[in-house]
Structures are given as structure tokens and as C-alpha cells.
């Protein structure tokens, strides 16, 4: 059998010390910028390191010093443009401040969320940003709690949790993990409404839902349907609360509004629209609780021969980049997603406060071509 060609090992710190003619301790201090080494010696050692191709092991150095210059970012779904925009904001700040970001996703599974925190802690990450909805209390799934009224339709989603015993156990375990993490000096900020005593950036979900409903009511719509995301998410609960509040304030009965739950994806939106329209073909407007679902609704309606907005209006939420690229362009609620990421990272990097800090965002109604007065 032929021998595998040998692969030269990368230069080590001891090689730098030998080539520079200094001790290993001096080479280490020169490469880390520690005191006890003159500027001339440090410059000489660093020049030698560059010449021989030595790359410092920053992770090993961080572990040795008890510090890790990394920030963990946990999101629900890296493929969701909402989280992509938040990640963009976080990455902009980490890069400008000299940190590295480690990104992981949970697919909206509270158990996976807990596992990601534990994994990042095992890697000595002491600063975390969790981007994504919290989970509603057991028995209060959004749009399905007792008293939600007729017309509420629960669709089966995937990877969304149960909102019952499993989520309750995960929530208790998460709270314990967060207490342990912060007691050990870790810093955590969340984006979204969570039942955790930590710093938070709170999207303007309820007020945004109310603004969107007032827009549709102002156009003259009364027969509306809603595409809700996973019913165990506080984001869904809050956006539905905003829609419900504005609908009721207009003197209308929310129980007449059908709500179909599904995954927060394009495919989830299309499937939920199919169920909604087959049960309620006379609707004049559909509200999706995020933009990917709204894009799925547009696709299903147009493929079914329905004219948008000629026969039925469609509105979304978040103002993800895709909202302006589809046809017709999507009316939606704009949240400052990238700025939310920046704000969360800023909270993590600030010294801890005596009480959890809350930063609330704004929202903006963006009217595009997908909504119009109902056809008469």
C-alpha cells in the first residue's frame, strides 16, 4: 500500500520563539500584547511569526485566560428572512467591535433551544443573543385558548412544539439554565417576548397587528381570514392580539374571523391558505402573521386563478426583503429587524443592570400593491 504523503504541521509558538531567538514565554507575551515585553521585541517577534506563517490559536488563548471573545447567536430558522436580517445586525456589530459570532438554529423547538445554550456554554461562550419568539404558557396557545371563539381552525404544523407538557418542562429547564448561566457571569439578551428575567428587545408586534387591521378595515374589508404561525409562540399570540383588538374596536365580532395555524414558511402559508379558502371561499382579505406565509398565500391564490388584489387582498408582517420583490408587492408591517439585532448585542455587551432592561421597537405600515378595497 502506498504511503500517504506527509502533511507539514503548521508552525507553533515554539517555532516562532526559536526563529526569533527569544524564550517561549517572551514569544507568548509578544503575540498576546501582554506587558513585560518592549515594543521593539514585540514587533520583531510578530514579524517573525508572520514570515513563518504562524497563526495564533485565539480559542486556546481565550480558554487559558478565562475569556472568550465570541458571541453566541441562537435563531429559530436561518432560512427565514426575519432571522437573516436580525443576524445581519448582530454580525455588523460583532465585526465592528472585534468579536466573533457563532450562529445556531433551533427550528422553533424549545428543547433544541436549551441544547444550543448548553453547547455554547460548553465552548466557554459567555455572551448570548437569542432571537425568536418565546413560548406561551401551557393551555394558552395563540388563537386556540378557551374562549377564542368559533371560526378558529388549528392546522397541523411541524417542528413547532406542542404548547403543552413538553414545552412546560422545557420552559422550566430553560429558566434554570439561564439562572445558572447568568449566576456564573454570563450575559444574555433576547429578541421577542420570553418568560425569562433577562434583557430584551421587544418587537412592536401587538401594535403592528392593530395597525395592519385598521388599514384593511379602512379599505372596507369585513370578511377577513388570518394565517397564524405556530400557536405556541408569543409572537403569534401578540400579533393576533393586535388584530383582535383593532377588529373589536371597530365594533366587529372577532369570532367571525377564521384563523388557520401553520408553519412560519412559504410552504406553511400555502397549505394554510388552501385550508382557509376551502372553508371560507367568500373572504376578501387574508392576513399572514409573517411575510413568508404571505408569499405562500400569494402563490396559492394566484395559482388558483384568484386575482390579487382584484378579488382578494393579502397582507404580511415584518417587511422581509422578499416582500418588495414578489408580484404584487406585499403590504406589510415593517419591523427594524437589523437594528433589533444591534440593540440586543448592545445589551449583551453592557455591564449587567440590577433589573432586566427592555427596549421596545417601532413599527411602520408599508402599503404596496397586494391590498385594495374589496371587489363589489
Short mmCIF file of C-alpha atoms in Angstrom, two decimals:
data_model
loop_
_atom_site.label_atom_id
_atom_site.label_comp_id
_atom_site.label_asym_id
_atom_site.label_seq_id
_atom_site.Cartn_x
_atom_site.Cartn_y
_atom_site.Cartn_z
CA UNK A 1 0.00 0.00 0.00
CA UNK A 2 1.37 3.40 -0.95
CA UNK A 3 2.19 5.67 1.92
CA UNK A 4 0.16 8.82 2.26
CA UNK A 5 2.19 11.94 1.59
CA UNK A 6 3.14 13.67 4.79
CA UNK A 7 1.36 16.95 5.50
CA UNK A 8 3.59 19.56 7.13
CA UNK A 9 2.29 20.65 10.51
CA UNK A 10 1.56 24.36 10.92
CA UNK A 11 4.13 26.49 12.74
CA UNK A 12 3.79 26.52 16.52
CA UNK A 13 4.58 29.22 19.04
CA UNK A 14 7.75 27.35 19.97
CA UNK A 15 8.86 27.66 16.33
CA UNK A 16 8.29 31.41 16.49
CA UNK A 17 10.35 31.66 19.67
CA UNK A 18 13.18 29.64 18.15
CA UNK A 19 13.22 31.66 14.92
CA UNK A 20 13.07 34.96 16.80
CA UNK A 21 15.76 33.96 19.28
CA UNK A 22 13.61 34.56 22.36
CA UNK A 23 12.16 32.39 25.09
CA UNK A 24 8.76 30.74 24.71
CA UNK A 25 7.37 32.98 27.47
CA UNK A 26 8.61 36.12 25.71
CA UNK A 27 7.14 34.96 22.40
CA UNK A 28 3.79 34.31 24.09
CA UNK A 29 3.73 37.77 25.71
CA UNK A 30 4.71 39.42 22.43
CA UNK A 31 1.94 37.67 20.48
CA UNK A 32 -0.77 38.42 23.05
CA UNK A 33 0.23 42.03 23.69
CA UNK A 34 0.96 41.38 27.36
CA UNK A 35 3.18 43.63 29.45
CA UNK A 36 6.82 42.83 30.13
CA UNK A 37 7.98 42.95 26.52
CA UNK A 38 9.42 46.04 24.83
CA UNK A 39 7.75 47.39 21.72
CA UNK A 40 10.85 46.55 19.68
CA UNK A 41 10.94 42.92 20.81
CA UNK A 42 7.18 42.53 20.29
CA UNK A 43 7.42 43.93 16.77
CA UNK A 44 10.35 41.60 15.99
CA UNK A 45 8.52 38.51 17.27
CA UNK A 46 5.33 39.39 15.39
CA UNK A 47 7.28 39.97 12.18
CA UNK A 48 8.93 36.55 12.52
CA UNK A 49 5.54 34.95 13.21
CA UNK A 50 4.14 36.49 10.05
CA UNK A 51 7.14 35.41 8.00
CA UNK A 52 6.97 31.75 9.00
CA UNK A 53 3.15 31.62 8.72
CA UNK A 54 2.25 31.25 12.39
CA UNK A 55 -1.47 31.75 13.14
CA UNK A 56 -2.32 32.32 16.83
CA UNK A 57 -4.88 29.93 18.32
CA UNK A 58 -7.21 32.57 19.69
CA UNK A 59 -9.62 29.98 21.10
CA UNK A 60 -6.90 28.22 23.08
CA UNK A 61 -5.59 31.57 24.29
CA UNK A 62 -9.07 32.61 25.33
CA UNK A 63 -9.60 29.40 27.28
CA UNK A 64 -6.28 29.82 29.04
CA UNK A 65 -7.19 33.36 30.04
CA UNK A 66 -10.75 32.53 31.02
CA UNK A 67 -12.14 34.92 28.40
CA UNK A 68 -13.84 34.13 25.13
CA UNK A 69 -14.23 36.91 22.55
CA UNK A 70 -17.20 35.16 20.96
CA UNK A 71 -20.91 35.87 20.97
CA UNK A 72 -23.44 33.09 20.50
CA UNK A 73 -26.48 33.87 18.35
CA UNK A 74 -29.38 31.43 18.54
CA UNK A 75 -32.17 31.85 15.97
CA UNK A 76 -35.25 29.83 15.12
CA UNK A 77 -34.52 29.35 11.42
CA UNK A 78 -31.54 30.70 9.45
CA UNK A 79 -33.59 30.33 6.25
CA UNK A 80 -36.27 32.73 7.50
CA UNK A 81 -35.53 36.26 6.20
CA UNK A 82 -36.66 37.72 9.54
CA UNK A 83 -33.79 36.00 11.30
CA UNK A 84 -31.44 36.68 8.41
CA UNK A 85 -31.97 40.41 8.90
CA UNK A 86 -31.51 40.13 12.67
CA UNK A 87 -28.31 38.15 12.13
CA UNK A 88 -27.08 40.83 9.75
CA UNK A 89 -27.46 43.41 12.50
CA UNK A 90 -25.71 41.24 15.07
CA UNK A 91 -22.84 40.40 12.71
CA UNK A 92 -22.37 44.06 11.79
CA UNK A 93 -21.88 44.89 15.46
CA UNK A 94 -19.68 41.92 16.33
CA UNK A 95 -17.37 42.65 13.41
CA UNK A 96 -17.12 46.35 14.24
CA UNK A 97 -16.38 45.57 17.90
CA UNK A 98 -13.88 42.79 17.30
CA UNK A 99 -15.97 39.77 18.32
CA UNK A 100 -16.71 36.52 16.56
CA UNK A 101 -20.29 35.26 16.26
CA UNK A 102 -21.34 31.62 16.44
CA UNK A 103 -24.79 31.07 14.91
CA UNK A 104 -27.06 28.09 15.52
CA UNK A 105 -30.74 27.40 14.84
CA UNK A 106 -33.49 25.57 16.70
CA UNK A 107 -36.35 25.18 14.17
CA UNK A 108 -38.66 26.59 16.86
CA UNK A 109 -38.09 23.61 19.13
CA UNK A 110 -37.74 24.69 22.79
CA UNK A 111 -35.72 21.57 23.60
CA UNK A 112 -33.29 22.37 20.80
CA UNK A 113 -33.03 25.92 22.12
CA UNK A 114 -31.99 24.60 25.51
CA UNK A 115 -29.48 22.23 23.91
CA UNK A 116 -27.89 25.07 21.91
CA UNK A 117 -27.38 27.16 25.03
CA UNK A 118 -25.72 24.24 26.79
CA UNK A 119 -23.50 23.55 23.79
CA UNK A 120 -22.37 27.17 23.58
CA UNK A 121 -21.68 27.23 27.30
CA UNK A 122 -19.56 24.12 26.89
CA UNK A 123 -17.48 26.10 24.39
CA UNK A 124 -16.98 28.81 27.02
CA UNK A 125 -19.18 31.36 25.27
CA UNK A 126 -20.25 33.88 27.90
CA UNK A 127 -22.39 36.23 25.79
CA UNK A 128 -25.58 35.07 24.10
CA UNK A 129 -28.31 36.62 21.95
CA UNK A 130 -31.49 34.58 21.49
CA UNK A 131 -33.52 35.82 18.53
CA UNK A 132 -37.00 34.48 18.19
CA UNK A 133 -40.30 34.20 19.92
CA UNK A 134 -40.78 32.93 23.41
CA UNK A 135 -43.34 30.22 24.09
CA UNK A 136 -46.81 30.78 25.50
CA UNK A 137 -47.85 29.26 28.80
CA UNK A 138 -49.32 25.78 28.61
CA UNK A 139 -53.00 25.85 27.71
CA UNK A 140 -52.82 29.35 26.20
CA UNK A 141 -51.76 28.58 22.65
CA UNK A 142 -52.42 31.63 20.50
CA UNK A 143 -55.80 31.52 18.83
CA UNK A 144 -56.70 28.22 20.44
CA UNK A 145 -57.20 29.09 24.11
CA UNK A 146 -60.58 28.61 25.73
CA UNK A 147 -62.95 31.35 24.57
CA UNK A 148 -61.15 32.04 21.30
CA UNK A 149 -64.47 31.62 19.55
CA UNK A 150 -65.90 29.93 16.51
CA UNK A 151 -64.08 30.17 13.23
CA UNK A 152 -60.74 29.26 14.78
CA UNK A 153 -59.10 26.49 12.81
CA UNK A 154 -55.93 24.83 14.08
CA UNK A 155 -53.73 23.48 11.35
CA UNK A 156 -51.02 20.92 11.97
CA UNK A 157 -47.53 22.38 11.74
CA UNK A 158 -44.17 20.70 12.04
CA UNK A 159 -41.31 21.42 14.33
CA UNK A 160 -43.28 23.94 16.34
CA UNK A 161 -43.54 22.40 19.76
CA UNK A 162 -46.70 21.38 21.49
CA UNK A 163 -47.57 24.20 23.84
CA UNK A 164 -48.41 21.60 26.48
CA UNK A 165 -46.42 19.49 28.92
CA UNK A 166 -43.29 19.17 26.81
CA UNK A 167 -43.00 22.94 26.38
CA UNK A 168 -43.74 23.49 30.07
CA UNK A 169 -40.88 21.20 31.08
CA UNK A 170 -38.58 22.84 28.55
CA UNK A 171 -39.54 26.27 29.87
CA UNK A 172 -38.69 25.30 33.44
CA UNK A 173 -35.40 23.79 32.32
CA UNK A 174 -34.63 26.90 30.26
CA UNK A 175 -35.27 29.18 33.23
CA UNK A 176 -32.94 27.08 35.38
CA UNK A 177 -30.26 27.08 32.68
CA UNK A 178 -30.48 30.85 32.29
CA UNK A 179 -30.20 31.37 36.05
CA UNK A 180 -27.11 29.16 36.11
CA UNK A 181 -25.62 30.96 33.11
CA UNK A 182 -26.11 34.47 34.48
CA UNK A 183 -25.05 33.49 38.00
CA UNK A 184 -21.74 32.35 36.51
CA UNK A 185 -21.25 35.75 34.88
CA UNK A 186 -22.83 35.02 31.52
CA UNK A 187 -24.79 37.71 29.69
CA UNK A 188 -27.96 37.02 27.72
CA UNK A 189 -30.36 39.20 25.76
CA UNK A 190 -33.43 38.01 23.90
CA UNK A 191 -35.36 39.38 20.94
CA UNK A 192 -39.05 38.72 21.47
CA UNK A 193 -41.30 38.21 24.47
CA UNK A 194 -39.88 35.49 26.69
CA UNK A 195 -40.78 34.43 30.21
CA UNK A 196 -37.17 34.94 31.33
CA UNK A 197 -35.66 37.57 33.67
CA UNK A 198 -33.14 38.85 31.12
CA UNK A 199 -32.58 41.93 28.95
CA UNK A 200 -34.92 42.00 25.96
CA UNK A 201 -35.61 43.78 22.70
CA UNK A 202 -39.38 43.70 22.23
CA UNK A 203 -40.77 43.92 18.67
CA UNK A 204 -43.88 46.06 18.32
CA UNK A 205 -45.99 43.03 17.46
CA UNK A 206 -49.34 43.83 19.06
CA UNK A 207 -49.38 47.46 17.92
CA UNK A 208 -48.26 46.38 14.45
CA UNK A 209 -51.11 43.89 14.25
CA UNK A 210 -53.59 46.60 15.21
CA UNK A 211 -52.20 48.98 12.58
CA UNK A 212 -52.47 46.34 9.88
CA UNK A 213 -56.05 45.51 10.81
CA UNK A 214 -57.04 49.19 10.79
CA UNK A 215 -55.58 49.51 7.29
CA UNK A 216 -57.69 46.62 5.99
CA UNK A 217 -60.82 47.82 7.76
CA UNK A 218 -60.22 51.28 6.34
CA UNK A 219 -60.23 49.79 2.85
CA UNK A 220 -63.65 48.33 3.60
CA UNK A 221 -62.79 44.69 4.35
CA UNK A 222 -65.01 42.86 6.82
CA UNK A 223 -64.66 39.22 5.72
CA UNK A 224 -61.06 38.52 6.68
CA UNK A 225 -59.07 35.39 7.45
CA UNK A 226 -55.77 35.03 9.29
CA UNK A 227 -52.81 32.75 8.64
CA UNK A 228 -51.31 32.28 12.08
CA UNK A 229 -47.91 30.76 12.69
CA UNK A 230 -47.26 28.07 15.29
CA UNK A 231 -49.80 28.68 18.07
CA UNK A 232 -47.30 28.09 20.89
CA UNK A 233 -45.26 31.22 20.07
CA UNK A 234 -45.68 34.51 21.93
CA UNK A 235 -45.08 36.35 18.64
CA UNK A 236 -48.21 34.75 17.20
CA UNK A 237 -50.14 35.49 20.38
CA UNK A 238 -49.13 39.16 20.35
CA UNK A 239 -49.80 39.76 16.65
CA UNK A 240 -53.20 38.08 16.93
CA UNK A 241 -53.98 40.21 19.99
CA UNK A 242 -53.31 43.34 17.93
CA UNK A 243 -55.55 42.20 15.09
CA UNK A 244 -58.28 41.21 17.53
CA UNK A 245 -58.12 44.49 19.45
CA UNK A 246 -58.48 46.65 16.33
CA UNK A 247 -61.26 44.45 14.94
CA UNK A 248 -63.20 44.69 18.18
CA UNK A 249 -62.61 48.44 18.45
CA UNK A 250 -64.43 48.80 15.13
CA UNK A 251 -67.49 47.18 16.71
CA UNK A 252 -66.94 43.85 14.95
CA UNK A 253 -67.09 40.34 16.38
CA UNK A 254 -63.68 38.62 16.29
CA UNK A 255 -65.40 35.25 16.44
CA UNK A 256 -66.31 35.72 12.78
CA UNK A 257 -62.63 35.72 11.77
CA UNK A 258 -61.21 32.29 10.85
CA UNK A 259 -57.61 31.67 11.94
CA UNK A 260 -55.60 28.82 10.44
CA UNK A 261 -52.28 27.93 12.05
CA UNK A 262 -49.30 26.54 10.18
CA UNK A 263 -45.55 26.78 9.85
CA UNK A 264 -43.92 30.19 9.50
CA UNK A 265 -42.75 29.30 5.98
CA UNK A 266 -43.79 29.82 2.38
CA UNK A 267 -44.97 26.20 2.26
CA UNK A 268 -46.82 26.64 5.54
CA UNK A 269 -48.55 29.73 4.19
CA UNK A 270 -49.66 27.99 1.01
CA UNK A 271 -51.01 24.98 2.91
CA UNK A 272 -52.82 27.18 5.44
CA UNK A 273 -54.32 29.29 2.64
CA UNK A 274 -55.66 26.17 0.96
CA UNK A 275 -57.43 25.11 4.15
CA UNK A 276 -58.68 28.63 4.81
CA UNK A 277 -60.11 29.29 1.35
CA UNK A 278 -61.74 25.89 1.00
CA UNK A 279 -63.61 26.50 4.24
CA UNK A 280 -64.27 30.22 3.63
CA UNK A 281 -64.26 30.96 -0.12
CA UNK A 282 -66.00 34.34 0.33
CA UNK A 283 -63.12 36.07 2.15
CA UNK A 284 -61.97 39.41 0.74
CA UNK A 285 -58.66 39.66 2.61
CA UNK A 286 -56.05 37.35 4.12
CA UNK A 287 -53.61 38.46 6.81
CA UNK A 288 -50.46 36.37 7.29
CA UNK A 289 -48.51 36.78 10.51
CA UNK A 290 -45.18 36.80 8.70
CA UNK A 291 -44.03 37.55 5.16
CA UNK A 292 -43.01 34.02 4.09
CA UNK A 293 -46.53 32.82 4.90
CA UNK A 294 -47.93 35.77 2.93
CA UNK A 295 -45.77 34.85 -0.06
CA UNK A 296 -47.13 31.31 0.17
CA UNK A 297 -50.65 32.72 0.26
CA UNK A 298 -49.99 34.83 -2.84
CA UNK A 299 -48.64 31.81 -4.67
CA UNK A 300 -51.61 29.60 -3.82
CA UNK A 301 -54.19 32.26 -4.65
CA UNK A 302 -52.63 33.22 -7.99
CA UNK A 303 -52.17 29.57 -8.98
CA UNK A 304 -55.84 29.02 -8.12
CA UNK A 305 -56.90 31.76 -10.52
CA UNK A 306 -57.71 34.35 -7.86
CA UNK A 307 -56.76 37.94 -8.69
CA UNK A 308 -54.74 39.77 -6.02
CA UNK A 309 -55.83 42.35 -5.03
CA UNK A 310 -58.72 42.43 -7.53
CA UNK A 311 -60.63 39.62 -5.81
CA UNK A 312 -58.77 39.23 -2.53
CA UNK A 313 -56.16 41.29 -0.67
CA UNK A 314 -53.11 39.79 1.05
CA UNK A 315 -51.01 41.37 3.80
CA UNK A 316 -47.94 40.18 5.68
CA UNK A 317 -45.79 41.13 8.64
CA UNK A 318 -42.07 42.05 9.13
CA UNK A 319 -41.20 43.59 5.72
CA UNK A 320 -38.61 40.99 4.85
CA UNK A 321 -36.69 41.76 1.61
CA UNK A 322 -38.90 39.33 -0.33
CA UNK A 323 -41.98 41.48 0.38
CA UNK A 324 -40.99 44.10 -2.19
CA UNK A 325 -39.80 41.58 -4.79
CA UNK A 326 -42.92 39.44 -5.23
CA UNK A 327 -45.79 40.36 -7.55
CA UNK A 328 -47.91 42.02 -6.49
CA UNK A 329 -45.58 43.64 -3.95
CA UNK A 330 -46.69 42.89 -0.42
CA UNK A 331 -48.39 45.25 2.00
CA UNK A 332 -46.85 44.51 5.37
CA UNK A 333 -45.75 45.82 8.76
CA UNK A 334 -42.10 46.84 8.82
CA UNK A 335 -40.06 45.99 11.90
CA UNK A 336 -36.46 47.29 12.25
CA UNK A 337 -35.03 43.78 12.19
CA UNK A 338 -31.34 44.55 11.67
CA UNK A 339 -31.49 47.26 14.33
CA UNK A 340 -33.14 44.78 16.70
CA UNK A 341 -30.05 42.59 16.34
CA UNK A 342 -27.76 45.54 17.01
CA UNK A 343 -29.78 46.55 20.07
CA UNK A 344 -29.68 43.03 21.51
CA UNK A 345 -25.92 42.81 21.10
CA UNK A 346 -25.50 46.22 22.70
CA UNK A 347 -27.43 44.98 25.74
CA UNK A 348 -25.22 41.90 25.98
CA UNK A 349 -22.03 43.95 25.85
CA UNK A 350 -23.14 46.43 28.51
CA UNK A 351 -22.44 45.76 32.19
CA UNK A 352 -25.37 43.92 33.81
CA UNK A 353 -28.08 46.07 35.40
CA UNK A 354 -29.87 45.43 38.67
CA UNK A 355 -33.09 44.73 36.76
CA UNK A 356 -33.71 43.36 33.27
CA UNK A 357 -33.71 46.11 30.65
CA UNK A 358 -36.40 46.41 27.98
CA UNK A 359 -36.03 48.13 24.62
CA UNK A 360 -39.18 48.44 22.56
CA UNK A 361 -39.10 48.83 18.81
CA UNK A 362 -41.28 50.86 16.50
CA UNK A 363 -43.28 49.61 13.53
CA UNK A 364 -44.36 51.08 10.20
CA UNK A 365 -47.20 50.20 7.84
CA UNK A 366 -45.84 49.72 4.32
CA UNK A 367 -48.67 49.82 1.78
CA UNK A 368 -47.92 48.13 -1.52
CA UNK A 369 -49.93 46.63 -4.36
CA UNK A 370 -51.30 43.50 -2.63
CA UNK A 371 -54.12 45.30 -0.80
CA UNK A 372 -57.04 47.28 -2.21
CA UNK A 373 -60.73 47.88 -1.40
CA UNK A 374 -62.85 44.72 -1.67
CA UNK A 375 -64.35 43.94 -5.06
CA UNK A 376 -68.07 44.64 -5.16
#
